[in-house]
mmCIF file of C-alpha atoms in Angstrom:
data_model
loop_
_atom_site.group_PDB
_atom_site.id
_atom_site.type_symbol
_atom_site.label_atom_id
_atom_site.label_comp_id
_atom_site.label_asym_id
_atom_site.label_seq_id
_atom_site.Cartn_x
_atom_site.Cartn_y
_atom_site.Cartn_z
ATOM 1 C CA UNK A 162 0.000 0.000 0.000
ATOM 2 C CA UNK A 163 1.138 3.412 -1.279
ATOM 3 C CA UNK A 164 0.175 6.101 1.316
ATOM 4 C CA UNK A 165 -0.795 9.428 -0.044
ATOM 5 C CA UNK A 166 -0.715 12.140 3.066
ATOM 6 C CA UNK A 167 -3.604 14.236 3.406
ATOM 7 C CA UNK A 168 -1.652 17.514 4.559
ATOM 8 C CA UNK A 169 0.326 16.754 0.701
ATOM 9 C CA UNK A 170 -2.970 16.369 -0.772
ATOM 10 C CA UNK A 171 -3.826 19.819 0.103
ATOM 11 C CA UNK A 172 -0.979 21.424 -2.252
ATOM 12 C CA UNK A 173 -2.743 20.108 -5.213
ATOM 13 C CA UNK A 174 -3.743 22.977 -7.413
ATOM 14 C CA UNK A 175 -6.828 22.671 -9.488
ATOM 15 C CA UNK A 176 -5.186 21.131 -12.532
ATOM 16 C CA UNK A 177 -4.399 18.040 -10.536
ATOM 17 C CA UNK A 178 -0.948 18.560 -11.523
ATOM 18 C CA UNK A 179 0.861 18.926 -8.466
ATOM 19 C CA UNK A 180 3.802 16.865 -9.489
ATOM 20 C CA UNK A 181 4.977 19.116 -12.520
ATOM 21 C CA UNK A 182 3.639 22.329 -10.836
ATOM 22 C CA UNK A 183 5.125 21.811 -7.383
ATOM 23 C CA UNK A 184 7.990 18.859 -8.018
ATOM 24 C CA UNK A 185 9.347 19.481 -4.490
ATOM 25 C CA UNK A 186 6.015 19.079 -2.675
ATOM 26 C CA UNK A 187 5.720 16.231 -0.395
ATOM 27 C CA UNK A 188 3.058 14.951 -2.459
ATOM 28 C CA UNK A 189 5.395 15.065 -5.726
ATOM 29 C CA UNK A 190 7.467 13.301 -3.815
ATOM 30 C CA UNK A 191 5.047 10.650 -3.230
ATOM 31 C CA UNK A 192 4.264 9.814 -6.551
ATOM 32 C CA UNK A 193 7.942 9.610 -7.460
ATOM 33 C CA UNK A 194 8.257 6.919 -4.589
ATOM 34 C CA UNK A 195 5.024 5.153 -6.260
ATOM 35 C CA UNK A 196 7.423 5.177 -9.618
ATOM 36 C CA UNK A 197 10.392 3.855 -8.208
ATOM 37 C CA UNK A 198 7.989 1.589 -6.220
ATOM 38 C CA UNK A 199 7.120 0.101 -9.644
ATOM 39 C CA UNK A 200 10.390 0.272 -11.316
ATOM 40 C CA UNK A 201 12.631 -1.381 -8.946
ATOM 41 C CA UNK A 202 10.017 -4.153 -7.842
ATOM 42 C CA UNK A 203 11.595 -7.168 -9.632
ATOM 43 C CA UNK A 204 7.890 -8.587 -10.817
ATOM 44 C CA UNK A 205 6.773 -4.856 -11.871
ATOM 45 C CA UNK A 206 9.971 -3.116 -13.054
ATOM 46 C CA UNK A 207 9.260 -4.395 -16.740
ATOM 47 C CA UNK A 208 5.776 -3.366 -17.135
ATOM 48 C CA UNK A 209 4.542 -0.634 -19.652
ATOM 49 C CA UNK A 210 0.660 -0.664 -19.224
ATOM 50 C CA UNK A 211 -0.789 0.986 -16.032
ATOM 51 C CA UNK A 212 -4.263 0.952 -15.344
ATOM 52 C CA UNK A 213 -5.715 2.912 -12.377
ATOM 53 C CA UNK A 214 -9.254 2.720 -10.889
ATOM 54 C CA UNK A 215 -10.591 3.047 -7.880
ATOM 55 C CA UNK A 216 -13.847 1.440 -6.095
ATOM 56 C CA UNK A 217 -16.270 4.254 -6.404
ATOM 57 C CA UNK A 218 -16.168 7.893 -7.931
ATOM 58 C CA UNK A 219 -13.968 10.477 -6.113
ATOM 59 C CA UNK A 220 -11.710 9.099 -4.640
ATOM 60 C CA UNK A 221 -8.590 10.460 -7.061
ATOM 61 C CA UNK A 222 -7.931 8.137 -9.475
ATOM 62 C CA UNK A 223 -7.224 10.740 -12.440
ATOM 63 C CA UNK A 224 -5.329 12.768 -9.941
ATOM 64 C CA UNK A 225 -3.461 9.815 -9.008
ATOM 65 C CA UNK A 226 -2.882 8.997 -12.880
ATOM 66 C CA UNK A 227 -1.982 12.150 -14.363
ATOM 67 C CA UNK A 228 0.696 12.744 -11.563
ATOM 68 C CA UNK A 229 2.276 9.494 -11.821
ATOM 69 C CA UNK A 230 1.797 9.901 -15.846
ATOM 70 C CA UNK A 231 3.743 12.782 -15.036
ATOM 71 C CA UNK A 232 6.297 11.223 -12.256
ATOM 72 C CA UNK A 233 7.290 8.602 -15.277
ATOM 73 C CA UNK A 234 7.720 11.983 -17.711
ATOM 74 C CA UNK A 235 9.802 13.992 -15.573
ATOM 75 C CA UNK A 236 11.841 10.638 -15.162
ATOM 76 C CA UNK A 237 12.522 11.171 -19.228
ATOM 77 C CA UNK A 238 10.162 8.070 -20.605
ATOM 78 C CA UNK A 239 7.721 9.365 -23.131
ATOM 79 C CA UNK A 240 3.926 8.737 -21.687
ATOM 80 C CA UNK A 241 1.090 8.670 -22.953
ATOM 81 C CA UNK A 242 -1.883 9.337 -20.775
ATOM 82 C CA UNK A 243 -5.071 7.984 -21.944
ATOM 83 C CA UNK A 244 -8.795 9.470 -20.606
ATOM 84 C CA UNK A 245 -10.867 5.431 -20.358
ATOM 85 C CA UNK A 246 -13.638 6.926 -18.023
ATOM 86 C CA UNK A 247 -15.644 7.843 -21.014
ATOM 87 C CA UNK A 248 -19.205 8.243 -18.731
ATOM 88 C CA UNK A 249 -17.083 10.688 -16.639
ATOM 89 C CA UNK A 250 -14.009 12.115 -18.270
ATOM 90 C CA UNK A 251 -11.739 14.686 -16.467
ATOM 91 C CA UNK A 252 -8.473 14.961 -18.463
ATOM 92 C CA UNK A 253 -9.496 17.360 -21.114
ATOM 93 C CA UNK A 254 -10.105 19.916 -18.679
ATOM 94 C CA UNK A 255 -6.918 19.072 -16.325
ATOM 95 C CA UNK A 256 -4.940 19.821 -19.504
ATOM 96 C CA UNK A 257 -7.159 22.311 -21.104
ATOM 97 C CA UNK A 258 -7.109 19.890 -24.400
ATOM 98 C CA UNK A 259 -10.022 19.619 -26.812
ATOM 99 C CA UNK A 260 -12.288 16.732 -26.888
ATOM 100 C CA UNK A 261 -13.705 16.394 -29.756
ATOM 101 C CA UNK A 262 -12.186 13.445 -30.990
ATOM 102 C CA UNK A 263 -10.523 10.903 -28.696
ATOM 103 C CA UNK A 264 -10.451 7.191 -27.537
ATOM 104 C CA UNK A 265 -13.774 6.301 -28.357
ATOM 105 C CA UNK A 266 -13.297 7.760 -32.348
ATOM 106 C CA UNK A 267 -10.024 5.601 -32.614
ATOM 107 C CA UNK A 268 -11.432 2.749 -30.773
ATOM 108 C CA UNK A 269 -14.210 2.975 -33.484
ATOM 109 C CA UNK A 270 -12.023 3.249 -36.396
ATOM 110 C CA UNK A 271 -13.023 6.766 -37.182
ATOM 111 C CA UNK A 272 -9.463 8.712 -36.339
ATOM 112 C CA UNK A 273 -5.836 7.504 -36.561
ATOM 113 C CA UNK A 274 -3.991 7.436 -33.165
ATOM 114 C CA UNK A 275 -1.499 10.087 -33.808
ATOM 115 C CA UNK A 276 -4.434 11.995 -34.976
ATOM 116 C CA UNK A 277 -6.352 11.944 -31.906
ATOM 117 C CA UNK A 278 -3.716 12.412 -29.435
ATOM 118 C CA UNK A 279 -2.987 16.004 -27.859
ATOM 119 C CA UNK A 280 0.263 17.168 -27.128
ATOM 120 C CA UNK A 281 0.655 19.034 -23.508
ATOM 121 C CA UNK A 282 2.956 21.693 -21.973
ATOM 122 C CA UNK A 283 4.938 18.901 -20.204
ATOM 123 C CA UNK A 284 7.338 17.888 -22.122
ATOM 124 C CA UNK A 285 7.029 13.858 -23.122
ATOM 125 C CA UNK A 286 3.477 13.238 -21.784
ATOM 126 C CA UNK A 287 0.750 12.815 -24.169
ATOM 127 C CA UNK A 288 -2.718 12.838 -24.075
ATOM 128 C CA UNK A 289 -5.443 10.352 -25.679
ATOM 129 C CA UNK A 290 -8.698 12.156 -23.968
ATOM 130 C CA UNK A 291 -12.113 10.289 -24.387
ATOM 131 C CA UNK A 292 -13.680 11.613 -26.546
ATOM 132 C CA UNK A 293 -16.758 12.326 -27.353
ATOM 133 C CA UNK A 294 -19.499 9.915 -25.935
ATOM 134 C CA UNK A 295 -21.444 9.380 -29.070
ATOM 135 C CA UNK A 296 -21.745 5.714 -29.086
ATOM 136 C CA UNK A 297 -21.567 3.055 -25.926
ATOM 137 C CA UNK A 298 -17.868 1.251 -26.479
ATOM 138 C CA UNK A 299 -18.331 -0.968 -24.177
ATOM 139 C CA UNK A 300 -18.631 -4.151 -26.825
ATOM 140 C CA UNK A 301 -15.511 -2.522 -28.871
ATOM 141 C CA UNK A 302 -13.621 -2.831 -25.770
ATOM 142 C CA UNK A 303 -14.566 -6.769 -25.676
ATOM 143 C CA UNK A 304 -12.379 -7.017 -29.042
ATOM 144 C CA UNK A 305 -8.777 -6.386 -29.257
ATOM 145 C CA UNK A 306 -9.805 -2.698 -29.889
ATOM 146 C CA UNK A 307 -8.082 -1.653 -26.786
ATOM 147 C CA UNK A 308 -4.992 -3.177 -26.980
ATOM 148 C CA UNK A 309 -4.207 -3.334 -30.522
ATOM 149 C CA UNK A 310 -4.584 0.503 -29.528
ATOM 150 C CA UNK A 311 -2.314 0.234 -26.360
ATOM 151 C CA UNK A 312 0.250 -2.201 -28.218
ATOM 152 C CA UNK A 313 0.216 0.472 -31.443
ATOM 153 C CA UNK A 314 1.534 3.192 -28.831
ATOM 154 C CA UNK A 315 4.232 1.211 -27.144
ATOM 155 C CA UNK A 316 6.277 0.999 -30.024
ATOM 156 C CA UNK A 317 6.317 4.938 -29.644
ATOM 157 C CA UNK A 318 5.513 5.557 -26.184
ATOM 158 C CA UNK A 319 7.669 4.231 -22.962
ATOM 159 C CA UNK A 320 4.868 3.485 -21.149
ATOM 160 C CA UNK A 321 0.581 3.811 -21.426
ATOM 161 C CA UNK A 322 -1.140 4.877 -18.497
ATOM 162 C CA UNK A 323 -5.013 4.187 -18.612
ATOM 163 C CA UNK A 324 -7.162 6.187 -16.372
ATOM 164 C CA UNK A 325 -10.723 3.602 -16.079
ATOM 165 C CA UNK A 326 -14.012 3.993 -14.628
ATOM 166 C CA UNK A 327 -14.568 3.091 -10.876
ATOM 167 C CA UNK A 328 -14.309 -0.972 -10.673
ATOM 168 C CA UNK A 329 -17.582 -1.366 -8.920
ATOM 169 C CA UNK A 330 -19.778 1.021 -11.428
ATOM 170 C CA UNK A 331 -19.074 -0.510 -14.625
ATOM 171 C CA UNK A 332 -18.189 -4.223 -16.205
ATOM 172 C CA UNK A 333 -15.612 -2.088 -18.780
ATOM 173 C CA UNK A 334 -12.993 -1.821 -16.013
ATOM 174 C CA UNK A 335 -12.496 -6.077 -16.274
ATOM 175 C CA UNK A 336 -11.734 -5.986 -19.962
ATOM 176 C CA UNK A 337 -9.960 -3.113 -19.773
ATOM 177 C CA UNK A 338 -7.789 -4.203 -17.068
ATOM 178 C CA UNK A 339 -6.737 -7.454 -19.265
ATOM 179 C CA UNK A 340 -5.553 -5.508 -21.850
ATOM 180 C CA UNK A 341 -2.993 -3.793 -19.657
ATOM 181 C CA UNK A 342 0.126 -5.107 -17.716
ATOM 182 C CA UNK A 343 -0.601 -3.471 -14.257
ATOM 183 C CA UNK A 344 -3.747 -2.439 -12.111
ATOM 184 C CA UNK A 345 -3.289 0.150 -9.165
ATOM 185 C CA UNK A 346 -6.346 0.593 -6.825
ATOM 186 C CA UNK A 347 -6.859 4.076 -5.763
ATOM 187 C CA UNK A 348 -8.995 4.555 -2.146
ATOM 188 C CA UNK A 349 -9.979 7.420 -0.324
ATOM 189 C CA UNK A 350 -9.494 7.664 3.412
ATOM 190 C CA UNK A 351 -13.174 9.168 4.733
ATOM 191 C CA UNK A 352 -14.817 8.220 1.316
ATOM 192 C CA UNK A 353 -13.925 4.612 0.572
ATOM 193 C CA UNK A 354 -16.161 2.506 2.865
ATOM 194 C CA UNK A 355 -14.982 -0.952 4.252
ATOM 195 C CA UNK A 356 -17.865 -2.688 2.493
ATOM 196 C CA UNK A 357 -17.015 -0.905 -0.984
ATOM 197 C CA UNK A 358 -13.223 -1.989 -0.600
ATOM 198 C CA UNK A 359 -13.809 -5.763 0.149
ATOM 199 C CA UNK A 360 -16.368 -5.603 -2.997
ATOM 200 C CA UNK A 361 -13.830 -4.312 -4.941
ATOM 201 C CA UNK A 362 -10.796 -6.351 -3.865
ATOM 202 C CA UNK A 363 -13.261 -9.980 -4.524
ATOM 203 C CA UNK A 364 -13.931 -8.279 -7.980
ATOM 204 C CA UNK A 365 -9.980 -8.035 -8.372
ATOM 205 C CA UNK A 366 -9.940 -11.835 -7.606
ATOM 206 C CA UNK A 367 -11.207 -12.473 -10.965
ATOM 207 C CA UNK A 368 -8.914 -10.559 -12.955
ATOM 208 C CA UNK A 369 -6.129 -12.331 -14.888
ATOM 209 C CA UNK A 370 -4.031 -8.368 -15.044
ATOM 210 C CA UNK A 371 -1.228 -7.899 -12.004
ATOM 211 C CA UNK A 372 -2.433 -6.208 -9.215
ATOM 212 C CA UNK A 373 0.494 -4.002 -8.638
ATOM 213 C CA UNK A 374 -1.198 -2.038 -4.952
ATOM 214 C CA UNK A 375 -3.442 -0.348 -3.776
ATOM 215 C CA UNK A 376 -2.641 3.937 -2.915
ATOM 216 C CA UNK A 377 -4.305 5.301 0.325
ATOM 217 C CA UNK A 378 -5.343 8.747 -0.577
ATOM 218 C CA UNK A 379 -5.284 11.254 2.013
ATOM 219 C CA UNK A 380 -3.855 9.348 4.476
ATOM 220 C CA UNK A 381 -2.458 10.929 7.761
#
């Protein structure tokens, strides 16, 4: 378990990008211990695909993606970030990127990859956003859509991360998860119940991705 200190969490400016923003917060910190976490863990070090959730909604699983999206930039790997909470997506407005065309287009076949992603301020992270919601996905996502997508990147990109819906709102999160390397659970001290997290963590059970950890946001 990754802890996440509330006093940290505080820092975070409204663009959920403490870690290029403030590097030498505590919280920036943090995430960089998450990413060595992950890199020097013999069974994780080798991974490329990240996919974060979390049980239920707000509990900071896009902040916890886009700063460790960042963490792995700032490192000097190329990222790209990619918006997979399509009912509720956040990252357009983090980075102030147009959504007009995004996962769900490519995932459809309508828009190239390199077409669809949008470049940010920080140098070597990329963005895939959503999208726009125009069609449910969920059935492309049950075909090799996803990772043909995520596999198409790699041989540009140093690593994907995936920002998914909650685990416990949505069946996506399952077949998203096993077309990525790594799954990190994101909770929420004061918001993530007891019954919610042993729901989610027997839901885990059936996944065949690694479950990498779990981060305790807002812990004291």
């Amino acid at each position: 378990m990754f802890p996440i200190s509330k006093a940290a969490s505080k820092k975070t400016d409204r663009h959920r990008l403490t870690s290029y923003f403030n590097p030498m917060s505590k919280i920036a910190d943090q995430y960089r211990s998450i990413r060595t976490n992950l890199q020097h863990n013999p069974e994780t070090y080798k991974l490329k695909s990240y996919i974060v959730t979390s049980p239920g909604f707000k509990e900071g699983k896009s902040t916890t993606s886009v700063n460790l999206a960042v963490s792995f930039s700032q490192q000097g790997r190329k990222v790209l970030l990619i918006d997979g909470d399509s009912k509720n997506p956040s990252l357009h407005t983090t980075f102030k990127i147009d959504n007009s065309a995004g996962l769900s287009d490519v995932l459809r076949g309508d828009i190239r990859l390199e077409e669809a992603v949008g470049r940010t301020e920080i140098g070597r992270l990329d963005i895939l956003t959503s999208g726009a919601i125009k069609f449910n996905h969920s059935e492309l996502l049950a075909t090799s859509a996803l990772k043909n997508i995520i596999d198409y990147a790699l041989k540009d990109y140093d690593c994907v991360v995936l920002d998914a819906p909650p685990l416990l709102e949505t069946a996506d999160v399952k077949v998203m998860a096993s077309q990525c390397e790594g799954l990190i659970l994101v909770v929420r001290v004061g918001k993530t119940d007891q019954s919610k997290l042993t729901d989610a963590r027997k839901r885990l059970e059936s996944f065949d991705t690694a479950i990498l950890g779990i981060i305790l946001n807002e812990a004291k």
